[in-house]
Amino acid sequence: MGTSTRSGDQQKKQRQKEFKEKKEHRERLLAAKKANRNSRKNNDAPDEINKSEV
């Protein structure tokens, strides 16, 4: 029984780790997207800005 509990704990930790990594990845993408949008605002045509947001 001890091994099944340990295995369950390992699976739970793995899922938490994957969730955390996905969350951090999304936050980095959003931050990069926001930075790009702010830096491009002055240079791009409005329709190009709309394409990058979609």
GROMACS .gro file of C-alpha atoms in nm:
model
   54
    1MET     CA    1   0.000   0.000   0.000
    2GLY     CA    2   0.282   0.239   0.071
    3THR     CA    3   0.399   0.229  -0.289
    4SER     CA    4   0.058   0.321  -0.429
    5THR     CA    5   0.039   0.624  -0.199
    6ARG     CA    6   0.391   0.726  -0.296
    7SER     CA    7   0.305   0.678  -0.663
    8GLY     CA    8  -0.009   0.887  -0.617
    9ASP     CA    9   0.194   1.160  -0.450
   10GLN     CA   10   0.445   1.154  -0.736
   11GLN     CA   11   0.166   1.182  -0.993
   12LYS     CA   12   0.011   1.470  -0.802
   13LYS     CA   13   0.345   1.650  -0.781
   14GLN     CA   14   0.402   1.591  -1.153
   15ARG     CA   15   0.060   1.737  -1.240
   16GLN     CA   16   0.123   2.037  -1.015
   17LYS     CA   17   0.464   2.088  -1.176
   18GLU     CA   18   0.315   2.071  -1.527
   19PHE     CA   19   0.035   2.309  -1.432
   20LYS     CA   20   0.285   2.555  -1.285
   21GLU     CA   21   0.506   2.536  -1.595
   22LYS     CA   22   0.209   2.590  -1.827
   23LYS     CA   23   0.094   2.886  -1.618
   24GLU     CA   24   0.441   3.044  -1.622
   25HIS     CA   25   0.466   2.985  -1.997
   26ARG     CA   26   0.130   3.158  -2.056
   27GLU     CA   27   0.238   3.451  -1.838
   28ARG     CA   28   0.563   3.487  -2.037
   29LEU     CA   29   0.372   3.476  -2.365
   30LEU     CA   30   0.128   3.739  -2.244
   31ALA     CA   31   0.409   3.962  -2.121
   32ALA     CA   32   0.593   3.929  -2.453
   33LYS     CA   33   0.274   3.995  -2.646
   34LYS     CA   34   0.202   4.303  -2.437
   35ALA     CA   35   0.558   4.433  -2.486
   36ASN     CA   36   0.536   4.373  -2.861
   37ARG     CA   37   0.201   4.547  -2.882
   38ASN     CA   38   0.334   4.849  -2.694
   39SER     CA   39   0.651   4.874  -2.904
   40ARG     CA   40   0.470   4.828  -3.235
   41LYS     CA   41   0.185   5.070  -3.164
   42ASN     CA   42   0.363   5.364  -3.320
   43ASN     CA   43   0.489   5.181  -3.629
   44ASP     CA   44   0.220   4.938  -3.746
   45ALA     CA   45  -0.103   5.005  -3.928
   46PRO     CA   46  -0.417   4.947  -3.716
   47ASP     CA   47  -0.523   4.635  -3.909
   48GLU     CA   48  -0.184   4.472  -3.836
   49ILE     CA   49  -0.228   4.537  -3.465
   50ASN     CA   50  -0.570   4.371  -3.477
   51LYS     CA   51  -0.421   4.065  -3.647
   52SER     CA   52  -0.163   4.022  -3.370
   53GLU     CA   53  -0.432   4.034  -3.102
   54VAL     CA   54  -0.643   3.757  -3.258
   0.00000   0.00000   0.00000
